[in-house]
Coordinates of C-alpha atoms in Angstrom, one line a residue:
M68 CA 161.2 -175.0 188.7
Q69 CA 162.6 -178.0 187.1
T70 CA 165.8 -177.5 185.3
F71 CA 166.0 -179.5 182.3
G72 CA 169.7 -179.4 181.9
G73 CA 171.5 -178.7 178.2
N74 CA 173.2 -181.7 176.9
T75 CA 172.3 -183.2 173.3
S76 CA 170.5 -186.1 172.3
C77 CA 171.3 -189.5 174.3
V78 CA 169.0 -191.5 175.2
E79 CA 169.9 -195.1 177.2
V80 CA 167.2 -198.1 176.9
V81 CA 167.9 -201.2 179.2
Y82 CA 166.4 -204.4 178.9
G83 CA 165.7 -207.3 181.4
D84 CA 169.0 -207.9 184.0
G85 CA 171.0 -205.2 181.7
E86 CA 172.7 -207.1 179.4
T87 CA 170.6 -205.4 176.4
R88 CA 171.7 -202.0 176.3
I89 CA 170.9 -199.3 173.5
V90 CA 171.9 -196.2 173.5
L91 CA 169.9 -193.6 170.8
D92 CA 172.1 -190.4 169.6
M93 CA 175.6 -189.8 170.9
G94 CA 175.0 -185.8 171.8
T95 CA 176.8 -184.3 174.5
G96 CA 174.9 -186.5 176.8
L97 CA 176.8 -189.7 176.3
R98 CA 179.7 -187.9 178.1
P99 CA 178.0 -188.0 181.9
L100 CA 176.2 -191.5 180.5
G101 CA 179.6 -192.9 180.4
N102 CA 180.4 -191.4 183.9
K103 CA 177.4 -193.3 185.0
L104 CA 178.3 -196.8 183.6
F105 CA 182.0 -196.6 184.3
G106 CA 181.8 -198.7 187.4
E107 CA 179.6 -201.6 185.6
M108 CA 182.4 -201.6 182.6
L109 CA 185.2 -202.2 185.3
K110 CA 183.1 -204.8 187.3
K111 CA 181.8 -206.8 183.9
K112 CA 185.3 -206.2 182.0
G113 CA 183.6 -204.6 179.5
L114 CA 180.3 -203.5 178.1
K115 CA 178.2 -204.6 175.2
I116 CA 176.0 -201.3 173.6
T117 CA 174.3 -200.7 170.7
F118 CA 173.9 -197.4 169.3
L119 CA 170.8 -196.1 167.1
L120 CA 171.7 -193.1 165.4
S121 CA 168.8 -190.7 164.2
H122 CA 170.9 -188.8 162.3
V123 CA 174.5 -187.3 161.8
H124 CA 174.0 -184.2 162.7
W125 CA 176.1 -182.5 165.0
D126 CA 174.2 -182.2 168.2
H127 CA 173.7 -186.1 167.7
I128 CA 177.0 -187.5 167.4
Q129 CA 179.2 -185.2 169.3
G130 CA 179.5 -186.9 172.6
L131 CA 180.9 -190.2 171.3
P132 CA 184.7 -188.7 171.2
F133 CA 184.2 -188.0 174.9
F134 CA 183.1 -191.1 175.5
G135 CA 185.0 -192.3 178.5
E136 CA 184.7 -196.0 177.8
L137 CA 185.6 -195.4 174.1
Y138 CA 189.1 -195.3 175.5
W139 CA 189.5 -198.3 178.2
N140 CA 190.6 -201.4 176.0
K141 CA 192.0 -204.5 175.4
E142 CA 195.4 -203.8 176.6
N143 CA 193.9 -201.7 179.7
G144 CA 192.7 -203.7 182.4
R145 CA 191.9 -206.3 179.7
I146 CA 188.9 -204.5 179.2
E147 CA 186.7 -206.1 176.2
N148 CA 183.9 -203.3 174.8
S149 CA 181.9 -204.1 172.0
W150 CA 180.3 -201.3 170.0
S151 CA 177.7 -201.5 167.6
F152 CA 176.8 -199.0 165.5
H153 CA 173.5 -198.1 163.3
G154 CA 172.9 -195.4 160.7
G155 CA 171.3 -194.8 157.7
T156 CA 172.5 -195.3 154.0
D157 CA 171.6 -192.1 152.1
W158 CA 173.8 -189.4 154.0
Q159 CA 175.9 -187.9 151.7
R160 CA 178.8 -189.4 153.8
T161 CA 178.3 -192.8 155.5
A162 CA 177.9 -193.1 159.1
E163 CA 181.5 -194.7 159.2
E164 CA 182.7 -191.8 157.6
C165 CA 181.0 -189.2 159.8
L166 CA 182.0 -190.6 163.2
K167 CA 185.4 -191.3 161.7
G168 CA 185.8 -187.7 160.6
Q169 CA 185.0 -186.0 163.7
M170 CA 187.7 -187.9 165.3
D171 CA 190.8 -187.3 162.5
P172 CA 193.3 -185.4 163.2
P173 CA 193.8 -182.1 163.5
V174 CA 189.9 -181.9 165.2
F175 CA 190.7 -184.4 167.7
P176 CA 194.3 -186.0 169.5
V177 CA 192.9 -189.4 169.3
S178 CA 192.3 -190.9 165.6
W179 CA 189.4 -193.6 165.0
R180 CA 191.9 -195.9 163.9
E181 CA 193.5 -195.7 167.1
I182 CA 189.9 -196.8 168.8
E183 CA 189.7 -199.5 166.3
R184 CA 192.8 -201.0 167.4
I185 CA 192.1 -200.6 171.0
T186 CA 188.6 -202.3 171.0
H187 CA 187.6 -205.6 171.0
E188 CA 185.0 -205.1 168.7
I189 CA 183.6 -202.5 166.5
Q190 CA 180.8 -203.0 164.1
L191 CA 179.1 -200.9 161.7
H192 CA 175.2 -201.6 160.4
S193 CA 173.2 -199.6 157.7
V194 CA 169.5 -198.8 158.4
S195 CA 166.8 -198.2 155.7
D196 CA 163.3 -197.2 156.5
M197 CA 160.9 -200.1 157.5
M198 CA 163.8 -202.4 158.5
S199 CA 163.5 -204.5 161.1
F200 CA 166.3 -206.0 163.3
M201 CA 167.1 -207.8 166.9
V202 CA 169.0 -206.6 169.7
G203 CA 169.3 -209.5 171.6
E204 CA 165.1 -210.2 172.4
L205 CA 164.1 -206.5 171.6
S206 CA 162.7 -206.2 168.1
I207 CA 163.8 -202.6 166.4
Q208 CA 161.9 -200.8 163.8
A209 CA 163.1 -197.9 161.9
R210 CA 161.3 -195.4 159.9
K211 CA 162.4 -192.3 157.6
L212 CA 161.3 -189.1 159.6
D213 CA 160.8 -185.4 157.8
H214 CA 164.0 -183.9 158.9
P215 CA 166.6 -181.9 156.7
Q216 CA 169.0 -185.0 155.5
E217 CA 168.0 -188.9 156.3
T218 CA 166.7 -189.0 159.9
Y219 CA 165.5 -192.1 161.8
G220 CA 163.0 -193.0 163.8
Y221 CA 162.9 -196.1 166.0
R222 CA 160.4 -198.3 167.7
I223 CA 161.8 -200.9 170.5
T224 CA 159.7 -203.5 171.2
T225 CA 160.3 -206.2 173.8
P226 CA 159.1 -209.9 173.9
D227 CA 155.9 -209.6 176.1
G228 CA 155.0 -206.2 173.8
R229 CA 155.6 -203.4 175.7
V230 CA 157.1 -200.4 173.3
V231 CA 159.5 -197.5 173.5
V232 CA 159.4 -195.0 170.1
Y233 CA 162.1 -192.5 169.6
S234 CA 161.3 -190.3 167.1
T235 CA 163.8 -187.2 167.7
D236 CA 163.8 -184.4 165.1
N237 CA 160.9 -184.7 162.7
E238 CA 158.5 -181.8 161.4
P239 CA 154.9 -181.8 160.9
R240 CA 153.8 -180.6 157.4
D241 CA 149.8 -180.5 158.9
P242 CA 149.7 -180.1 162.7
N243 CA 145.7 -181.7 161.7
V244 CA 147.1 -184.5 159.8
P245 CA 149.9 -186.4 161.3
A246 CA 152.4 -188.2 159.1
P247 CA 151.1 -191.6 158.6
P248 CA 154.9 -193.1 158.9
L249 CA 154.9 -191.2 162.2
L250 CA 151.6 -192.4 163.5
K251 CA 152.6 -196.3 162.2
L252 CA 155.7 -195.6 164.3
A253 CA 154.2 -194.7 167.7
E254 CA 150.9 -196.6 167.4
G255 CA 150.1 -197.8 170.7
A256 CA 153.3 -197.0 172.2
D257 CA 154.1 -197.6 175.9
L258 CA 156.3 -194.6 175.6
W259 CA 156.8 -192.3 172.9
I260 CA 159.8 -189.9 173.0
T261 CA 159.4 -187.0 170.5
D262 CA 160.6 -184.0 169.5
C263 CA 158.9 -180.7 170.5
Q264 CA 161.3 -178.1 170.1
Y265 CA 159.3 -175.1 169.3
T266 CA 155.8 -173.5 170.3
C267 CA 153.3 -173.3 167.1
D268 CA 153.9 -169.5 167.6
V269 CA 157.9 -169.6 167.3
Y270 CA 157.3 -172.4 164.5
N271 CA 155.6 -169.7 162.6
G272 CA 157.2 -166.8 163.2
K273 CA 155.2 -164.8 165.5
T274 CA 157.8 -164.2 168.1
G275 CA 161.3 -163.9 165.4
V276 CA 162.3 -165.8 162.3
P277 CA 159.7 -168.7 160.7
H278 CA 161.2 -172.2 161.5
H279 CA 159.5 -173.8 158.5
G280 CA 161.8 -176.6 157.4
W281 CA 163.9 -177.0 160.1
G282 CA 162.8 -180.2 160.9
H283 CA 161.4 -179.8 164.5
S284 CA 157.7 -180.0 166.4
Y285 CA 155.7 -178.3 168.6
P286 CA 152.7 -179.2 170.8
E287 CA 149.6 -179.0 168.4
A288 CA 151.3 -181.7 166.0
V289 CA 152.4 -184.0 168.8
A290 CA 149.7 -184.0 170.6
K291 CA 147.2 -184.9 167.6
T292 CA 149.6 -187.5 166.8
A293 CA 149.5 -188.8 170.4
I294 CA 145.7 -189.2 170.3
E295 CA 145.5 -190.7 167.1
A296 CA 148.7 -193.1 167.9
G297 CA 147.3 -194.0 171.4
V298 CA 150.0 -194.0 172.9
K299 CA 150.3 -194.2 177.2
T300 CA 153.2 -191.6 177.7
V301 CA 154.7 -188.8 175.7
V302 CA 158.2 -187.4 176.4
L303 CA 158.9 -184.3 174.6
F304 CA 162.4 -184.2 174.0
H305 CA 164.8 -182.3 171.6
H306 CA 164.4 -178.7 173.6
D307 CA 165.0 -175.7 171.6
P308 CA 168.6 -174.5 173.3
G309 CA 167.3 -171.1 173.6
S310 CA 163.8 -171.7 175.7
S311 CA 164.2 -170.9 179.6
D312 CA 163.3 -173.9 181.8
E313 CA 160.2 -171.9 182.5
A314 CA 159.3 -172.0 178.3
I315 CA 159.9 -175.9 178.5
A316 CA 157.4 -176.0 181.4
D317 CA 154.8 -174.2 179.7
I318 CA 155.2 -176.1 176.5
R319 CA 154.6 -179.5 178.6
R320 CA 151.9 -177.8 180.0
H321 CA 150.5 -176.9 176.9
T322 CA 150.8 -180.4 175.6
Q323 CA 149.4 -181.9 178.7
D324 CA 146.3 -179.6 177.9
L325 CA 145.6 -180.6 174.5
V326 CA 146.1 -184.5 175.1
G327 CA 143.8 -184.4 178.1
S328 CA 144.2 -186.5 181.3
D329 CA 144.2 -189.9 179.3
I330 CA 147.5 -189.8 178.3
K331 CA 150.4 -188.5 180.4
V332 CA 152.8 -185.9 179.3
I333 CA 156.3 -185.3 180.5
A334 CA 159.2 -182.8 179.4
A335 CA 162.7 -185.0 179.4
W336 CA 165.2 -183.9 181.8
E337 CA 168.6 -185.0 182.5
G338 CA 168.6 -188.0 184.4
L339 CA 164.9 -188.5 184.3
E340 CA 164.4 -192.4 184.6
L341 CA 161.3 -194.6 183.6
T342 CA 160.2 -198.2 184.1
I343 CA 157.5 -199.8 181.8

C-alpha cells in the first residue's frame, strides 16, 4: 500500500535549468523541501524563490518558520537568498501581517523583523482575481476559488504552452456544474493539482458531520471539471488528515473510474516528482 504522508500543502515547481523556482503554499511540507534544497543553496550562495499563497489558513503557512534557508543570511557564509511572497488583498489581515504574526514573540523565538534584517531580499506582492504576472519566463494567472476567506488558484504556463494548475481548497456548489472560474483556470492543463479531500458521502454527512461550507471537494466534482476542462493528468491533493492510506487510494480509484482512461489520476504523496 502506498504511504501518502501527512505534511500540509507545499508544492515546488521548477522550470528550465532550475533558476526559476516557484513554491505553492508553505505548509509543513516546506520543512522537508528546505532540507532538500540546502545543498543547492550553499553551492549557489543563495536561492531565489517565488512563493504563491493560496490563502493564509494555518495549514498553508505554518511551514515558513521551519524553513531552514530562512535563517541563512548575508552575514552567515555570504548567502544571498531572495524571497518573493504573493498573496491576496481582501483578507482581514494582509499576507505580510499573517506571515509576521506567526513569528512574533512570544509564539516564536525568531521575529520577522530579524528575518528581514538578515535576508538579502524580501518582497511582498498583492494578488487579485484574474490578475496575471510573470515569474521569469513563466506566465502566472490567479483566480479566486470557493473557500472560506479569500483563496486563489494559480495557472502556470511555460513559453511553449505547457500548463500546471494548482487549485487547492475549493468547494463545488453543484457536482454536475463546474464553477466557471475553476473550469477556465484548469482548461487544457497538462497537470491539474486539485483538492479532493472527501468522498461524496463524507461531504454530505452520511458518515458523520456534513462538510458543506468547509471549502473542500470530492471525486464526483473533480471528475466533472477534469472532463469538461480537458485536462491530461489530475493530481488529487489536500487529503483529509483523518483519511487512512487505504481511503486515499480508494478516492483515487473512484476518481479514475469516473473520468475514464483518457485522463490519468494520481493521489499526491510526499516526494512525488512529475515532469511535463
